């Protein structure tokens, strides 16, 4: 059995450094893993997933990649960069604000201009905007686009939301090895789940606890991570059989819903910028940092803590991100 091949896109390993002022204030040693600096078309965690998806895409011989996400999706922008590099088409089904059917659409309007939307234009991504609705409607729109493209003769490579297939998660099994220095806790935002899954799979059974901070109220979020871990078992021929009870997912820092900044998250965003010179993003990493601060304040973290910064810098530059 052969493991997936890497198509190099990112500048790896990414840097890791302490956060002295935050550590002092919280009374725990906090480090940061700078995956905002992966380099490829603006950085962030999606480049790591795309390195393995790209190899598969080339194997399939696709001339069109079909993706989906929110209008400000970091994955759509990163996939657009890969397609530009390979000289193939990138078609994206996007909603301004997809939401969980059970919770409904949260109040708030993410920026529809600037940020990733502008970068998508530069990269030549073909954005197909569909009206806001539940995630399932977005996935269906992407499936319809893929069908349409196939019908017109294209060889299509369809990628699930956030690049979260087991292959995408494999990028984070590889990433985990960069943080081998013994950390007691790793804090990471969780949304489509493959970042969390790759790290949790690697560290399963070790003394390092991986904490996902949910950025999405979806009740099935943990099932997605479990499914991705099962996919990694299959890929490695190594059966870890990670169940939901063996994973840590904290749901207290989502705020009012996916894609809408939270009060605690915005406070964390400003704090890290002003005290450590690091920009977080309002949708994911700022909420994850508010979770780290919350957990540390509750006394739930001790020893050495690693905050895994997943990127998202373009949305900090979109209108209204600082309010
Ligand atoms: C996509 C994304 C995440 C979430 O990662 P998943 O693997 O989808 O759970 C976190 N942070 C940023 C900046 C992202 O773009």
Coordinates of N, CA, C and O in Angstrom, one line a residue, residues 208-313:
X208 N -0.2 14.2 24.1 CA -0.7 15.5 23.6 C -2.2 15.4 23.3 O -2.7 14.6 22.6
X209 N -2.9 16.3 23.9 CA -4.4 16.4 23.7 C -4.7 17.4 22.7 O -4.3 18.6 22.8
X210 N -5.5 17.0 21.7 CA -5.9 18.0 20.6 C -7.3 18.5 20.9 O -8.2 17.7 21.0
X211 N -7.5 19.8 21.1 CA -8.8 20.4 21.4 C -9.3 21.1 20.1 O -8.7 22.1 19.7
X212 N -10.4 20.7 19.6 CA -11.0 21.4 18.5 C -12.0 22.5 19.1 O -12.7 22.2 20.1
X213 N -11.9 23.7 18.6 CA -12.9 24.7 19.0 C -13.9 24.9 17.9 O -13.4 25.3 16.8
X214 N -15.1 24.5 18.1 CA -16.1 24.5 17.0 C -16.3 26.0 16.5 O -16.5 26.9 17.3
X215 N -16.3 26.1 15.2 CA -16.6 27.4 14.6 C -18.0 27.4 13.9 O -18.3 28.2 13.0
X216 N -18.7 26.3 14.1 CA -19.9 25.9 13.4 C -20.8 25.2 14.4 O -20.3 24.3 15.1
X217 N -22.0 25.6 14.5 CA -22.9 25.0 15.5 C -23.4 23.6 15.2 O -24.1 22.9 16.0
X218 N -23.1 23.1 14.0 CA -23.6 21.8 13.4 C -23.4 20.7 14.5 O -22.3 20.4 14.9
X219 N -24.5 20.0 14.9 CA -24.5 19.0 15.8 C -23.6 17.8 15.4 O -23.1 17.1 16.2
X220 N -23.5 17.6 14.1 CA -22.8 16.4 13.5 C -21.3 16.6 13.3 O -20.7 15.8 12.8
X221 N -20.8 17.8 13.8 CA -19.5 18.2 13.5 C -18.5 17.0 13.9 O -17.6 16.7 13.2
X222 N -18.7 16.5 15.1 CA -17.8 15.5 15.6 C -17.9 14.2 14.8 O -16.9 13.5 14.6
X223 N -19.1 13.9 14.3 CA -19.2 12.7 13.4 C -18.4 12.9 12.1 O -17.8 11.9 11.6
X224 N -18.3 14.1 11.6 CA -17.5 14.4 10.5 C -16.0 14.1 10.8 O -15.3 13.5 10.0
X225 N -15.5 14.5 11.9 CA -14.1 14.2 12.3 C -13.9 12.7 12.5 O -12.9 12.2 12.1
X226 N -14.9 12.0 13.1 CA -14.7 10.6 13.3 C -14.6 9.9 11.9 O -13.8 9.0 11.7
X227 N -15.5 10.3 11.0 CA -15.5 9.7 9.7 C -14.1 9.9 9.0 O -13.6 9.0 8.3
X228 N -13.6 11.1 9.1 CA -12.3 11.4 8.5 C -11.2 10.6 9.1 O -10.3 10.1 8.4
X229 N -11.2 10.4 10.4 CA -10.2 9.6 11.1 C -10.3 8.1 10.6 O -9.3 7.5 10.4
X230 N -11.5 7.7 10.4 CA -11.7 6.3 9.8 C -11.1 6.2 8.5 O -10.5 5.2 8.1
X231 N -11.2 7.3 7.7 CA -10.6 7.3 6.3 C -9.1 7.3 6.4 O -8.4 6.6 5.6
X232 N -8.5 7.9 7.5 CA -7.1 7.9 7.7 C -6.6 6.5 8.1 O -5.5 6.0 7.7
X233 N -7.4 5.8 8.9 CA -7.1 4.4 9.3 C -7.0 3.6 8.0 O -6.0 2.8 7.9
X234 N -7.9 3.7 7.1 CA -7.9 2.9 5.9 C -6.7 3.2 5.0 O -6.1 2.3 4.5
X235 N -6.4 4.5 4.9 CA -5.3 5.0 4.1 C -3.9 4.4 4.7 O -3.1 4.0 3.9
X236 N -3.8 4.3 6.0 CA -2.6 3.9 6.6 C -2.5 2.4 6.8 O -1.5 1.9 7.2
X237 N -3.7 1.7 6.7 CA -3.7 0.3 7.1 C -3.4 0.1 8.5 O -2.8 -0.8 9.0
X238 N -3.7 1.2 9.3 CA -3.4 1.2 10.7 C -4.6 1.6 11.5 O -5.1 2.7 11.3
X239 N -5.2 0.6 12.2 CA -6.5 0.9 12.7 C -6.5 1.5 14.1 O -6.3 0.8 15.1
X240 N -6.7 2.8 14.2 CA -6.8 3.5 15.5 C -8.2 3.5 16.0 O -8.4 3.7 17.2
X241 N -9.1 3.3 15.1 CA -10.6 3.3 15.5 C -10.9 4.4 16.5 O -11.4 4.2 17.6
X242 N -10.7 5.7 16.1 CA -11.0 6.8 17.0 C -12.5 7.1 17.0 O -13.1 7.2 15.9
X243 N -13.1 7.1 18.2 CA -14.6 7.3 18.2 C -14.8 8.7 18.8 O -13.8 9.3 19.3
X244 N -16.0 9.2 18.8 CA -16.3 10.6 19.3 C -15.8 10.8 20.7 O -15.4 11.8 21.1
X245 N -15.9 9.7 21.6 CA -15.5 9.8 23.0 C -14.0 10.0 23.1 O -13.5 10.5 24.1
X246 N -13.3 9.7 22.0 CA -11.8 9.9 22.1 C -11.3 11.2 21.5 O -10.1 11.4 21.3
X247 N -12.3 12.1 21.2 CA -12.0 13.4 20.6 C -12.5 14.5 21.5 O -13.4 14.3 22.3
X248 N -11.8 15.7 21.4 CA -12.2 16.8 22.3 C -12.7 17.9 21.3 O -12.0 18.4 20.5
X249 N -14.0 18.3 21.4 CA -14.6 19.4 20.7 C -15.3 20.3 21.6 O -16.3 19.8 22.3
X250 N -14.9 21.6 21.6 CA -15.6 22.5 22.5 C -16.5 23.4 21.7 O -16.1 24.0 20.8
X251 N -17.8 23.5 22.2 CA -18.8 24.2 21.4 C -19.2 25.5 22.0 O -20.2 26.1 21.5
X252 N -18.5 26.0 23.0 CA -18.9 27.2 23.7 C -18.5 28.5 23.1 O -18.8 29.6 23.5
X253 N -17.7 28.4 22.0 CA -17.1 29.7 21.4 C -17.5 29.9 19.9 O -16.9 30.7 19.2
X254 N -18.6 29.3 19.5 CA -19.1 29.5 18.1 C -19.7 30.9 17.9 O -19.6 31.5 16.9
X255 N -20.3 31.5 19.0 CA -21.0 32.7 18.8 C -22.4 32.4 18.2 O -22.9 31.3 18.4
X256 N -22.9 33.3 17.4 CA -24.3 33.1 16.9 C -24.3 32.2 15.7 O -25.4 31.8 15.3
X257 N -23.2 31.9 15.1 CA -23.2 30.9 14.0 C -22.0 31.0 13.2 O -21.1 31.8 13.4
X258 N -21.9 30.1 12.2 CA -20.8 30.1 11.3 C -20.7 31.4 10.5 O -21.7 31.9 10.0
X259 N -19.5 31.9 10.4 CA -19.2 33.0 9.5 C -19.5 34.4 10.1 O -19.2 35.4 9.5
X260 N -20.1 34.4 11.3 CA -20.5 35.6 11.9 C -19.5 35.8 13.1 O -19.4 35.0 14.0
X261 N -18.8 37.0 13.1 CA -17.9 37.2 14.2 C -18.5 37.1 15.6 O -19.7 37.5 15.7
X262 N -17.8 36.6 16.6 CA -18.3 36.6 18.0 C -17.7 37.7 18.8 O -16.6 38.2 18.4
X263 N -18.3 38.1 19.9 CA -17.7 39.1 20.7 C -16.4 38.7 21.3 O -15.4 39.5 21.3
X264 N -16.4 37.5 21.9 CA -15.1 37.0 22.5 C -14.1 36.8 21.4 O -12.9 37.1 21.7
X265 N -14.5 36.4 20.2 CA -13.5 36.2 19.2 C -12.9 37.5 18.7 O -11.7 37.6 18.5
X266 N -13.7 38.6 18.6 CA -13.2 39.9 18.2 C -12.3 40.5 19.2 O -11.3 41.1 18.9
X267 N -12.6 40.2 20.5 CA -11.7 40.7 21.6 C -10.3 40.0 21.4 O -9.3 40.6 21.6
X268 N -10.4 38.6 21.1 CA -9.1 37.9 21.0 C -8.3 38.3 19.8 O -7.1 38.4 19.8
X269 N -9.1 38.7 18.7 CA -8.4 39.1 17.5 C -7.6 40.4 17.8 O -6.4 40.5 17.4
X270 N -8.2 41.4 18.5 CA -7.6 42.6 18.8 C -6.4 42.4 19.8 O -5.3 43.0 19.6
X271 N -6.7 41.5 20.7 CA -5.6 41.3 21.8 C -4.4 40.7 21.1 O -3.2 41.1 21.4
X272 N -4.5 39.7 20.2 CA -3.3 39.1 19.6 C -2.6 40.1 18.7 O -1.4 40.0 18.6
X273 N -3.4 40.9 18.0 CA -2.7 41.9 17.1 C -1.9 42.9 18.0 O -0.8 43.2 17.7
X274 N -2.5 43.4 19.1 CA -1.9 44.5 19.8 C -0.8 44.0 20.8 O 0.1 44.7 21.1
X275 N -1.0 42.7 21.3 CA 0.0 42.3 22.3 C 1.1 41.4 21.7 O 2.1 41.2 22.3
X276 N 0.8 40.7 20.6 CA 1.8 39.7 20.0 C 2.1 40.0 18.6 O 3.0 39.3 18.0
X277 N 1.5 41.0 17.9 CA 1.8 41.3 16.5 C 1.3 40.2 15.6 O 1.9 40.0 14.5
X278 N 0.2 39.5 15.9 CA -0.3 38.4 15.1 C -1.7 38.7 14.7 O -2.5 39.0 15.6
X279 N -2.0 38.7 13.5 CA -3.4 38.8 13.0 C -4.1 37.5 13.0 O -3.7 36.5 12.3
X280 N -5.3 37.3 13.7 CA -6.1 36.2 13.6 C -7.2 36.5 12.6 O -7.3 37.7 12.2
X281 N -8.1 35.6 12.3 CA -9.2 35.9 11.4 C -10.5 35.8 12.1 O -10.6 35.0 13.1
X282 N -11.6 36.6 11.8 CA -12.8 36.6 12.6 C -13.6 35.4 12.5 O -14.4 35.1 13.4
X283 N -13.5 34.5 11.5 CA -14.4 33.4 11.3 C -13.9 32.1 12.0 O -14.7 31.3 12.6
X284 N -12.6 31.9 12.1 CA -12.0 30.7 12.7 C -11.0 30.9 13.8 O -11.3 30.6 15.0
X285 N -9.9 31.5 13.5 CA -8.8 31.5 14.4 C -9.1 32.4 15.6 O -8.6 32.1 16.7
X286 N -9.8 33.5 15.4 CA -10.1 34.3 16.6 C -11.1 33.6 17.6 O -10.9 33.7 18.8
X287 N -12.0 32.8 17.0 CA -12.9 32.1 17.9 C -12.1 31.0 18.6 O -12.4 30.7 19.8
X288 N -11.2 30.3 17.9 CA -10.4 29.3 18.5 C -9.5 29.9 19.6 O -9.4 29.3 20.7
X289 N -9.0 31.1 19.4 CA -8.2 31.8 20.4 C -9.1 32.2 21.6 O -8.6 32.1 22.8
X290 N -10.3 32.6 21.4 CA -11.2 32.9 22.5 C -11.5 31.6 23.3 O -11.6 31.6 24.5
X291 N -11.5 30.5 22.6 CA -11.6 29.2 23.3 C -10.4 28.8 24.2 O -10.5 28.4 25.3
X292 N -9.2 29.1 23.6 CA -8.0 28.9 24.4 C -8.0 29.7 25.6 O -7.7 29.2 26.7
X293 N -8.3 31.0 25.5 CA -8.3 31.9 26.6 C -9.4 31.4 27.6 O -9.1 31.4 28.8
X294 N -10.5 31.0 27.1 CA -11.6 30.5 28.0 C -11.2 29.3 28.8 O -11.3 29.2 30.0
X295 N -10.6 28.3 28.1 CA -10.2 27.1 28.7 C -9.1 27.3 29.7 O -9.1 26.8 30.8
X296 N -8.1 28.2 29.4 CA -7.0 28.5 30.3 C -7.6 29.2 31.6 O -7.2 28.9 32.7
X297 N -8.6 30.1 31.4 CA -9.2 30.8 32.5 C -10.0 29.8 33.4 O -10.0 30.0 34.6
X298 N -10.5 28.8 32.8 CA -11.2 27.8 33.6 C -10.3 26.8 34.3 O -10.7 25.9 35.0
X299 N -9.0 27.0 34.0 CA -8.0 26.1 34.6 C -7.9 24.7 33.9 O -7.3 23.7 34.4
X300 N -8.4 24.6 32.7 CA -8.4 23.4 31.9 C -7.2 23.1 31.2 O -7.0 22.0 30.6
X301 N -6.3 24.1 31.1 CA -5.0 23.9 30.4 C -3.8 24.1 31.3 O -3.8 25.0 32.2
X302 N -2.8 23.2 31.2 CA -1.6 23.3 32.0 C -0.4 22.9 31.1 O -0.6 22.3 30.1
X303 N 0.8 23.1 31.6 CA 2.0 22.7 30.9 C 2.2 23.6 29.6 O 1.9 24.8 29.6
X304 N 2.6 22.9 28.5 CA 2.8 23.6 27.3 C 1.6 23.5 26.3 O 1.2 22.4 26.0
X305 N 1.2 24.7 25.8 CA 0.0 24.7 25.0 C 0.4 25.3 23.6 O 1.2 26.3 23.5
X306 N 0.0 24.6 22.6 CA 0.2 25.1 21.2 C -1.1 25.6 20.5 O -2.0 24.8 20.4
X307 N -1.1 26.8 20.1 CA -2.2 27.3 19.4 C -1.9 27.2 17.9 O -0.9 27.7 17.4
X308 N -2.8 26.4 17.2 CA -2.5 26.2 15.7 C -3.2 27.2 14.9 O -4.4 27.2 14.8
X309 N -2.4 28.2 14.4 CA -3.0 29.3 13.7 C -3.3 28.8 12.2 O -2.3 28.6 11.5
X310 N -4.5 28.8 11.8 CA -4.9 28.2 10.5 C -5.0 29.2 9.4 O -5.3 28.9 8.3
X311 N -4.7 30.5 9.7 CA -4.7 31.5 8.6 C -5.9 32.4 8.5 O -6.5 32.8 9.5
X312 N -6.4 32.7 7.3 CA -7.6 33.5 7.1 C -7.3 35.0 7.0 O -8.2 35.8 7.1
X313 N -6.0 35.3 6.8 CA -5.7 36.8 6.8 C -6.5 37.6 5.8 O -6.9 38.7 6.1

